[in-house]
PDB file of C-alpha atoms in Angstrom:
ATOM      1  CA  UNK A1068     163.587  45.640 108.553  1.00 53.00           C
ATOM      2  CA  UNK A1069     165.096  45.040 105.113  1.00 48.00           C
ATOM      3  CA  UNK A1070     167.636  42.659 106.599  1.00 55.00           C
ATOM      4  CA  UNK A1071     164.914  40.545 108.238  1.00 56.00           C
ATOM      5  CA  UNK A1072     162.968  40.484 104.960  1.00 56.00           C
ATOM      6  CA  UNK A1073     166.057  39.244 103.118  1.00 55.00           C
ATOM      7  CA  UNK A1074     166.597  36.536 105.733  1.00 56.00           C
ATOM      8  CA  UNK A1075     162.941  35.517 105.432  1.00 54.00           C
ATOM      9  CA  UNK A1076     163.232  35.353 101.636  1.00 58.00           C
ATOM     10  CA  UNK A1077     166.396  33.224 101.841  1.00 52.00           C
ATOM     11  CA  UNK A1078     164.725  30.856 104.307  1.00 55.00           C
ATOM     12  CA  UNK A1079     161.639  30.566 102.102  1.00 56.00           C
ATOM     13  CA  UNK A1080     163.763  29.802  99.050  1.00 63.00           C
ATOM     14  CA  UNK A1081     165.764  27.293 101.052  1.00 58.00           C
ATOM     15  CA  UNK A1082     162.573  25.617 102.205  1.00 66.00           C
ATOM     16  CA  UNK A1083     161.283  25.391  98.629  1.00 67.00           C
ATOM     17  CA  UNK A1084     164.620  23.990  97.469  1.00 70.00           C
ATOM     18  CA  UNK A1085     164.638  21.333 100.197  1.00 81.00           C
ATOM     19  CA  UNK A1086     161.058  20.453  99.391  1.00 79.00           C
ATOM     20  CA  UNK A1087     161.953  19.972  95.730  1.00 84.00           C
ATOM     21  CA  UNK A1088     164.960  17.848  96.662  1.00 88.00           C
ATOM     22  CA  UNK A1089     162.739  15.702  98.865  1.00 87.00           C
ATOM     23  CA  UNK A1090     160.252  15.197  96.044  1.00 89.00           C
ATOM     24  CA  UNK A1091     163.062  14.353  93.626  1.00 90.00           C
ATOM     25  CA  UNK A1092     164.551  11.821  96.039  1.00 92.00           C
ATOM     26  CA  UNK A1093     161.124  10.290  96.575  1.00 91.00           C
ATOM     27  CA  UNK A1094     160.619  10.094  92.806  1.00 93.00           C
ATOM     28  CA  UNK A1095     163.966   8.430  92.106  1.00 94.00           C
ATOM     29  CA  UNK A1096     164.187   6.079  95.081  1.00 95.00           C
ATOM     30  CA  UNK A1097     161.840   3.247  94.005  1.00 95.00           C
ATOM     31  CA  UNK A1098     163.339   2.937  90.518  1.00 96.00           C
ATOM     32  CA  UNK A1099     166.901   2.921  91.868  1.00 96.00           C
ATOM     33  CA  UNK A1100     166.008   0.333  94.522  1.00 96.00           C
ATOM     34  CA  UNK A1101     164.460  -1.975  91.926  1.00 97.00           C
ATOM     35  CA  UNK A1102     167.477  -1.591  89.616  1.00 97.00           C
ATOM     36  CA  UNK A1103     169.846  -2.654  92.393  1.00 96.00           C
ATOM     37  CA  UNK A1104     167.551  -5.549  93.310  1.00 96.00           C
ATOM     38  CA  UNK A1105     167.493  -6.911  89.759  1.00 96.00           C
ATOM     39  CA  UNK A1106     171.222  -6.302  89.320  1.00 94.00           C
ATOM     40  CA  UNK A1107     171.905  -8.316  92.487  1.00 94.00           C
ATOM     41  CA  UNK A1108     169.955 -11.227  90.997  1.00 94.00           C
ATOM     42  CA  UNK A1109     172.225 -11.341  87.938  1.00 90.00           C
ATOM     43  CA  UNK A1110     174.666 -13.732  89.609  1.00 87.00           C
ATOM     44  CA  UNK A1111     176.620 -15.358  86.806  1.00 84.00           C
ATOM     45  CA  UNK A1112     177.728 -12.777  84.217  1.00 85.00           C
ATOM     46  CA  UNK A1113     176.754  -9.211  85.007  1.00 89.00           C
ATOM     47  CA  UNK A1114     176.151  -6.688  82.248  1.00 92.00           C
ATOM     48  CA  UNK A1115     178.462  -3.767  81.399  1.00 93.00           C
ATOM     49  CA  UNK A1116     177.448  -0.549  83.130  1.00 94.00           C
ATOM     50  CA  UNK A1117     177.405   1.284  79.793  1.00 96.00           C
ATOM     51  CA  UNK A1118     174.764  -1.056  78.339  1.00 96.00           C
ATOM     52  CA  UNK A1119     172.598  -0.767  81.429  1.00 97.00           C
ATOM     53  CA  UNK A1120     172.875   3.018  81.531  1.00 97.00           C
ATOM     54  CA  UNK A1121     172.014   3.384  77.839  1.00 97.00           C
ATOM     55  CA  UNK A1122     169.047   1.020  78.266  1.00 98.00           C
ATOM     56  CA  UNK A1123     167.842   3.158  81.181  1.00 98.00           C
ATOM     57  CA  UNK A1124     168.225   6.379  79.193  1.00 98.00           C
ATOM     58  CA  UNK A1125     166.418   4.882  76.207  1.00 98.00           C
ATOM     59  CA  UNK A1126     163.635   3.930  78.597  1.00 97.00           C
ATOM     60  CA  UNK A1127     163.400   7.597  79.560  1.00 97.00           C
ATOM     61  CA  UNK A1128     163.343   8.585  75.885  1.00 97.00           C
ATOM     62  CA  UNK A1129     160.592   6.119  74.976  1.00 95.00           C
ATOM     63  CA  UNK A1130     158.163   8.023  77.196  1.00 96.00           C
ATOM     64  CA  UNK A1131     157.987  10.495  74.290  1.00 97.00           C
ATOM     65  CA  UNK A1132     156.406   8.239  71.625  1.00 96.00           C
ATOM     66  CA  UNK A1133     154.065   6.754  74.229  1.00 97.00           C
ATOM     67  CA  UNK A1134     152.936  10.228  75.281  1.00 96.00           C
ATOM     68  CA  UNK A1135     152.483  11.334  71.656  1.00 96.00           C
ATOM     69  CA  UNK A1136     150.394   8.267  70.854  1.00 96.00           C
ATOM     70  CA  UNK A1137     148.175   8.835  73.868  1.00 96.00           C
ATOM     71  CA  UNK A1138     147.851  12.542  73.217  1.00 95.00           C
ATOM     72  CA  UNK A1139     146.904  12.112  69.559  1.00 95.00           C
ATOM     73  CA  UNK A1140     144.612   9.107  69.916  1.00 95.00           C
ATOM     74  CA  UNK A1141     142.731  10.215  73.030  1.00 94.00           C
ATOM     75  CA  UNK A1142     140.587  12.756  71.091  1.00 94.00           C
ATOM     76  CA  UNK A1143     139.791  10.065  68.522  1.00 94.00           C
ATOM     77  CA  UNK A1144     138.674   7.711  71.266  1.00 95.00           C
ATOM     78  CA  UNK A1145     136.546  10.454  72.819  1.00 93.00           C
ATOM     79  CA  UNK A1146     134.916  11.055  69.452  1.00 93.00           C
ATOM     80  CA  UNK A1147     134.301   7.421  68.458  1.00 93.00           C
ATOM     81  CA  UNK A1148     133.334   5.757  71.750  1.00 94.00           C
ATOM     82  CA  UNK A1149     131.038   6.932  74.502  1.00 91.00           C
ATOM     83  CA  UNK A1150     133.042   7.817  77.640  1.00 89.00           C
ATOM     84  CA  UNK A1151     130.280   6.227  79.695  1.00 89.00           C
ATOM     85  CA  UNK A1152     130.816   2.778  78.166  1.00 93.00           C
ATOM     86  CA  UNK A1153     133.069   0.021  79.474  1.00 94.00           C
ATOM     87  CA  UNK A1154     134.506  -0.319  75.956  1.00 95.00           C
ATOM     88  CA  UNK A1155     135.892   3.212  76.246  1.00 96.00           C
ATOM     89  CA  UNK A1156     137.865   2.337  79.375  1.00 96.00           C
ATOM     90  CA  UNK A1157     138.992  -0.988  77.924  1.00 97.00           C
ATOM     91  CA  UNK A1158     140.474   0.720  74.855  1.00 97.00           C
ATOM     92  CA  UNK A1159     141.928   3.471  76.995  1.00 97.00           C
ATOM     93  CA  UNK A1160     143.635   1.063  79.418  1.00 97.00           C
ATOM     94  CA  UNK A1161     144.775  -1.743  77.116  1.00 98.00           C
ATOM     95  CA  UNK A1162     145.561   0.099  73.862  1.00 96.00           C
ATOM     96  CA  UNK A1163     146.135   3.809  74.484  1.00 96.00           C
ATOM     97  CA  UNK A1164     148.102   3.305  77.685  1.00 97.00           C
ATOM     98  CA  UNK A1165     149.337  -0.282  78.047  1.00 98.00           C
ATOM     99  CA  UNK A1166     150.143  -1.038  74.411  1.00 98.00           C
ATOM    100  CA  UNK A1167     151.687   2.357  73.686  1.00 97.00           C
ATOM    101  CA  UNK A1168     153.902   2.228  76.785  1.00 98.00           C
ATOM    102  CA  UNK A1169     154.876  -1.438  76.701  1.00 98.00           C
ATOM    103  CA  UNK A1170     155.241  -1.290  72.925  1.00 98.00           C
ATOM    104  CA  UNK A1171     157.658   1.638  73.220  1.00 97.00           C
ATOM    105  CA  UNK A1172     159.693  -0.233  75.839  1.00 98.00           C
ATOM    106  CA  UNK A1173     159.646  -3.357  73.687  1.00 98.00           C
ATOM    107  CA  UNK A1174     161.097  -1.500  70.686  1.00 97.00           C
ATOM    108  CA  UNK A1175     163.974  -0.185  72.793  1.00 96.00           C
ATOM    109  CA  UNK A1176     164.582  -3.635  74.251  1.00 97.00           C
ATOM    110  CA  UNK A1177     164.474  -5.340  70.860  1.00 96.00           C
ATOM    111  CA  UNK A1178     166.401  -2.760  68.818  1.00 96.00           C
ATOM    112  CA  UNK A1179     169.149  -1.962  71.323  1.00 97.00           C
ATOM    113  CA  UNK A1180     169.494  -4.275  74.321  1.00 96.00           C
ATOM    114  CA  UNK A1181     168.656  -7.497  72.488  1.00 96.00           C
ATOM    115  CA  UNK A1182     171.495  -6.916  70.009  1.00 95.00           C
ATOM    116  CA  UNK A1183     174.273  -6.436  72.551  1.00 94.00           C
ATOM    117  CA  UNK A1184     177.087  -9.003  72.671  1.00 93.00           C
ATOM    118  CA  UNK A1185     176.892  -8.913  76.455  1.00 93.00           C
ATOM    119  CA  UNK A1186     173.340 -10.320  76.190  1.00 93.00           C
ATOM    120  CA  UNK A1187     174.741 -13.829  76.588  1.00 89.00           C
ATOM    121  CA  UNK A1188     172.458 -15.592  79.058  1.00 90.00           C
ATOM    122  CA  UNK A1189     168.668 -15.863  79.508  1.00 92.00           C
ATOM    123  CA  UNK A1190     168.573 -13.718  82.671  1.00 94.00           C
ATOM    124  CA  UNK A1191     169.937 -10.778  80.684  1.00 95.00           C
ATOM    125  CA  UNK A1192     166.508 -10.406  79.084  1.00 96.00           C
ATOM    126  CA  UNK A1193     165.070  -9.576  82.500  1.00 97.00           C
ATOM    127  CA  UNK A1194     167.954  -7.265  83.419  1.00 97.00           C
ATOM    128  CA  UNK A1195     167.737  -5.171  80.253  1.00 97.00           C
ATOM    129  CA  UNK A1196     163.950  -5.114  80.198  1.00 98.00           C
ATOM    130  CA  UNK A1197     163.781  -3.876  83.781  1.00 98.00           C
ATOM    131  CA  UNK A1198     166.401  -1.211  83.032  1.00 98.00           C
ATOM    132  CA  UNK A1199     164.293   0.095  80.166  1.00 98.00           C
ATOM    133  CA  UNK A1200     161.137  -0.089  82.284  1.00 98.00           C
ATOM    134  CA  UNK A1201     162.753   1.764  85.179  1.00 98.00           C
ATOM    135  CA  UNK A1202     163.932   4.516  82.851  1.00 97.00           C
ATOM    136  CA  UNK A1203     160.363   4.935  81.661  1.00 97.00           C
ATOM    137  CA  UNK A1204     158.830   4.622  85.136  1.00 97.00           C
ATOM    138  CA  UNK A1205     161.327   6.970  86.791  1.00 97.00           C
ATOM    139  CA  UNK A1206     160.653   9.895  84.464  1.00 96.00           C
ATOM    140  CA  UNK A1207     156.915   9.228  84.702  1.00 96.00           C
ATOM    141  CA  UNK A1208     157.228   9.136  88.475  1.00 95.00           C
ATOM    142  CA  UNK A1209     159.123  12.423  88.643  1.00 95.00           C
ATOM    143  CA  UNK A1210     156.424  14.149  86.603  1.00 94.00           C
ATOM    144  CA  UNK A1211     153.578  12.703  88.685  1.00 94.00           C
ATOM    145  CA  UNK A1212     155.195  13.402  92.059  1.00 93.00           C
ATOM    146  CA  UNK A1213     156.173  16.993  91.247  1.00 92.00           C
ATOM    147  CA  UNK A1214     152.663  17.641  89.959  1.00 91.00           C
ATOM    148  CA  UNK A1215     150.637  15.867  92.656  1.00 90.00           C
ATOM    149  CA  UNK A1216     152.912  15.923  95.691  1.00 88.00           C
ATOM    150  CA  UNK A1217     154.314  13.763  98.466  1.00 90.00           C
ATOM    151  CA  UNK A1218     151.299  11.499  99.047  1.00 92.00           C
ATOM    152  CA  UNK A1219     151.265  10.505  95.368  1.00 91.00           C
ATOM    153  CA  UNK A1220     154.984   9.698  95.597  1.00 91.00           C
ATOM    154  CA  UNK A1221     154.415   7.355  98.517  1.00 93.00           C
ATOM    155  CA  UNK A1222     151.534   5.616  96.752  1.00 92.00           C
ATOM    156  CA  UNK A1223     153.445   5.200  93.495  1.00 93.00           C
ATOM    157  CA  UNK A1224     156.492   3.906  95.359  1.00 93.00           C
ATOM    158  CA  UNK A1225     154.549   0.779  96.300  1.00 93.00           C
ATOM    159  CA  UNK A1226     152.276   0.463  93.262  1.00 94.00           C
ATOM    160  CA  UNK A1227     153.045   2.110  89.927  1.00 94.00           C
ATOM    161  CA  UNK A1228     156.843   1.866  89.826  1.00 96.00           C
ATOM    162  CA  UNK A1229     157.028  -1.772  91.025  1.00 96.00           C
ATOM    163  CA  UNK A1230     154.189  -2.569  88.605  1.00 97.00           C
ATOM    164  CA  UNK A1231     156.300  -1.275  85.706  1.00 97.00           C
ATOM    165  CA  UNK A1232     159.132  -3.478  86.966  1.00 97.00           C
ATOM    166  CA  UNK A1233     156.842  -6.527  86.990  1.00 97.00           C
ATOM    167  CA  UNK A1234     155.716  -5.846  83.437  1.00 97.00           C
ATOM    168  CA  UNK A1235     159.381  -5.501  82.502  1.00 97.00           C
ATOM    169  CA  UNK A1236     160.273  -8.836  84.104  1.00 98.00           C
ATOM    170  CA  UNK A1237     157.502 -10.641  82.225  1.00 97.00           C
ATOM    171  CA  UNK A1238     158.601  -9.098  78.925  1.00 98.00           C
ATOM    172  CA  UNK A1239     162.260  -9.733  79.690  1.00 97.00           C
ATOM    173  CA  UNK A1240     161.689 -13.361  80.629  1.00 96.00           C
ATOM    174  CA  UNK A1241     160.380 -14.144  77.158  1.00 97.00           C
ATOM    175  CA  UNK A1242     162.977 -11.915  75.507  1.00 97.00           C
ATOM    176  CA  UNK A1243     165.619 -14.034  77.196  1.00 94.00           C
ATOM    177  CA  UNK A1244     163.992 -17.171  75.821  1.00 94.00           C
ATOM    178  CA  UNK A1245     163.808 -15.635  72.345  1.00 95.00           C
ATOM    179  CA  UNK A1246     167.513 -14.801  72.297  1.00 92.00           C
ATOM    180  CA  UNK A1247     168.560 -18.414  72.830  1.00 89.00           C
ATOM    181  CA  UNK A1248     165.683 -20.251  71.189  1.00 89.00           C
ATOM    182  CA  UNK A1249     165.849 -18.855  67.628  1.00 88.00           C
ATOM    183  CA  UNK A1250     163.285 -21.274  66.185  1.00 90.00           C
ATOM    184  CA  UNK A1251     160.603 -19.799  68.451  1.00 92.00           C
ATOM    185  CA  UNK A1252     162.050 -16.317  68.901  1.00 94.00           C
ATOM    186  CA  UNK A1253     159.100 -14.461  67.340  1.00 95.00           C
ATOM    187  CA  UNK A1254     156.641 -16.411  69.493  1.00 96.00           C
ATOM    188  CA  UNK A1255     158.586 -15.660  72.670  1.00 96.00           C
ATOM    189  CA  UNK A1256     158.907 -11.959  71.837  1.00 97.00           C
ATOM    190  CA  UNK A1257     155.215 -11.553  71.101  1.00 97.00           C
ATOM    191  CA  UNK A1258     154.273 -13.502  74.216  1.00 97.00           C
ATOM    192  CA  UNK A1259     156.431 -11.251  76.380  1.00 97.00           C
ATOM    193  CA  UNK A1260     154.967  -8.084  74.885  1.00 98.00           C
ATOM    194  CA  UNK A1261     151.379  -9.282  75.163  1.00 98.00           C
ATOM    195  CA  UNK A1262     151.822 -10.461  78.765  1.00 97.00           C
ATOM    196  CA  UNK A1263     153.199  -7.059  79.733  1.00 98.00           C
ATOM    197  CA  UNK A1264     150.329  -5.315  77.912  1.00 98.00           C
ATOM    198  CA  UNK A1265     147.745  -7.614  79.495  1.00 98.00           C
ATOM    199  CA  UNK A1266     148.834  -7.054  83.097  1.00 98.00           C
ATOM    200  CA  UNK A1267     149.500  -3.345  82.569  1.00 98.00           C
ATOM    201  CA  UNK A1268     146.108  -2.939  80.939  1.00 98.00           C
ATOM    202  CA  UNK A1269     144.323  -4.983  83.619  1.00 97.00           C
ATOM    203  CA  UNK A1270     145.861  -2.930  86.409  1.00 97.00           C
ATOM    204  CA  UNK A1271     144.880   0.363  84.777  1.00 97.00           C
ATOM    205  CA  UNK A1272     141.473  -0.852  83.585  1.00 97.00           C
ATOM    206  CA  UNK A1273     140.119  -1.410  87.087  1.00 97.00           C
ATOM    207  CA  UNK A1274     141.488   1.931  88.258  1.00 96.00           C
ATOM    208  CA  UNK A1275     140.127   3.821  85.246  1.00 96.00           C
ATOM    209  CA  UNK A1276     136.662   2.311  85.757  1.00 96.00           C
ATOM    210  CA  UNK A1277     136.405   4.382  88.927  1.00 94.00           C
ATOM    211  CA  UNK A1278     135.720   7.328  86.593  1.00 92.00           C
ATOM    212  CA  UNK A1279     132.713   5.626  85.008  1.00 92.00           C
ATOM    213  CA  UNK A1280     129.484   6.474  86.896  1.00 91.00           C
ATOM    214  CA  UNK A1281     127.636   3.648  85.115  1.00 90.00           C
ATOM    215  CA  UNK A1282     130.033   1.190  86.737  1.00 92.00           C
ATOM    216  CA  UNK A1283     130.414   2.779  90.169  1.00 91.00           C
ATOM    217  CA  UNK A1284     126.626   2.818  90.455  1.00 90.00           C
ATOM    218  CA  UNK A1285     126.775  -0.965  90.846  1.00 91.00           C
ATOM    219  CA  UNK A1286     130.388  -1.671  91.829  1.00 90.00           C
ATOM    220  CA  UNK A1287     132.105   0.239  94.601  1.00 92.00           C
ATOM    221  CA  UNK A1288     135.361   2.054  93.918  1.00 92.00           C
ATOM    222  CA  UNK A1289     136.994  -0.012  96.665  1.00 93.00           C
ATOM    223  CA  UNK A1290     136.103  -3.227  94.851  1.00 95.00           C
ATOM    224  CA  UNK A1291     137.602  -1.861  91.638  1.00 95.00           C
ATOM    225  CA  UNK A1292     140.818  -1.085  93.519  1.00 95.00           C
ATOM    226  CA  UNK A1293     140.818  -4.672  94.777  1.00 96.00           C
ATOM    227  CA  UNK A1294     140.551  -5.853  91.165  1.00 95.00           C
ATOM    228  CA  UNK A1295     143.609  -3.762  90.228  1.00 96.00           C
ATOM    229  CA  UNK A1296     145.531  -5.082  93.238  1.00 96.00           C
ATOM    230  CA  UNK A1297     144.713  -8.692  92.354  1.00 97.00           C
ATOM    231  CA  UNK A1298     146.096  -8.150  88.855  1.00 96.00           C
ATOM    232  CA  UNK A1299     149.158  -6.511  90.396  1.00 97.00           C
ATOM    233  CA  UNK A1300     149.635  -9.377  92.866  1.00 97.00           C
ATOM    234  CA  UNK A1301     149.467 -11.998  90.100  1.00 97.00           C
ATOM    235  CA  UNK A1302     152.037 -10.034  88.085  1.00 97.00           C
ATOM    236  CA  UNK A1303     154.335  -9.931  91.116  1.00 97.00           C
ATOM    237  CA  UNK A1304     154.037 -13.683  91.658  1.00 97.00           C
ATOM    238  CA  UNK A1305     154.757 -14.427  88.005  1.00 97.00           C
ATOM    239  CA  UNK A1306     157.684 -12.006  88.024  1.00 97.00           C
ATOM    240  CA  UNK A1307     159.317 -13.583  91.071  1.00 96.00           C
ATOM    241  CA  UNK A1308     158.891 -17.018  89.539  1.00 96.00           C
ATOM    242  CA  UNK A1309     160.342 -15.771  86.252  1.00 96.00           C
ATOM    243  CA  UNK A1310     163.409 -14.424  88.062  1.00 95.00           C
ATOM    244  CA  UNK A1311     164.010 -17.742  89.822  1.00 94.00           C
ATOM    245  CA  UNK A1312     163.552 -19.742  86.630  1.00 93.00           C
ATOM    246  CA  UNK A1313     165.881 -17.582  84.576  1.00 89.00           C
ATOM    247  CA  UNK A1314     168.529 -17.661  87.284  1.00 90.00           C
ATOM    248  CA  UNK A1315     168.475 -21.464  87.121  1.00 88.00           C
ATOM    249  CA  UNK A1316     168.296 -21.442  83.335  1.00 85.00           C
ATOM    250  CA  UNK A1317     171.226 -19.024  83.017  1.00 83.00           C
ATOM    251  CA  UNK A1318     173.312 -21.195  85.314  1.00 80.00           C
ATOM    252  CA  UNK A1319     172.577 -24.273  83.216  1.00 80.00           C
ATOM    253  CA  UNK A1320     173.010 -22.427  79.912  1.00 76.00           C
ATOM    254  CA  UNK A1321     176.429 -20.994  80.780  1.00 72.00           C
ATOM    255  CA  UNK A1322     177.611 -24.472  81.751  1.00 70.00           C
ATOM    256  CA  UNK A1323     176.031 -26.267  78.766  1.00 72.00           C
ATOM    257  CA  UNK A1324     175.105 -23.813  75.955  1.00 65.00           C
ATOM    258  CA  UNK A1325     173.443 -26.549  73.936  1.00 61.00           C
ATOM    259  CA  UNK A1326     170.628 -26.701  76.487  1.00 54.00           C
ATOM    260  CA  UNK A1327     167.084 -26.707  75.118  1.00 50.00           C
ATOM    261  CA  UNK A1328     164.674 -24.308  76.785  1.00 50.00           C
ATOM    262  CA  UNK A1329     161.846 -25.990  78.572  1.00 51.00           C
ATOM    263  CA  UNK A1330     160.680 -23.373  81.079  1.00 47.00           C
ATOM    264  CA  UNK A1331     157.401 -21.593  80.469  1.00 46.00           C
ATOM    265  CA  UNK A1332     155.306 -19.208  82.539  1.00 43.00           C
TER     266      UNK A1332
END
């Protein structure tokens, strides 16, 4: 009797362990896949592994300031703005979430990755930005999947994690321009940050509005999801175009460094 109980306990623990491993694999897979995809697109002068790894780890770390900002400002928002107003969800999506998260990634990108000697071609802006974004998104994904389960992991695999990558590409595209166009570097950097914030905020804004009964009374939740997906689709299209343009620009720049940047999103 005791022996069978012990066997049952071991099997139960083994099942829990395998379940946790499955959730962990599901959490990590999309970020790793995107990293390898972006790395494969860096055709001309690939970055040192150390720089990429540190950028990824710093992306993980920058979840902390973003979380602190959201945690400390959310009560202020609740106090100052009615949670039944559209303004509440606009501030929540674009400032509390999008600006805090993309701003944290931007600081890591600007203060570490941007300063590396290996950052020597325009496409490197995309590579480093995506590394930072995937560090952030991977930790976020692990927390969400372990808390909400397998179905959430599947959904985030195709939406949230790739969305973070798209925001990273848009920011990185302009960071790459800034690095090699010093006269307009501030403009490029701000444009990259604001584009990432805009598309991140737009994506979240439509999803958050599903919690507002004053909105769902007139607009169906399905239509709000469509709005988020349209924003996501546009970000994907711009990201793919940015990758192609920076590949071409890096090729030209490495051959003729005196090139003047003429590509714009």
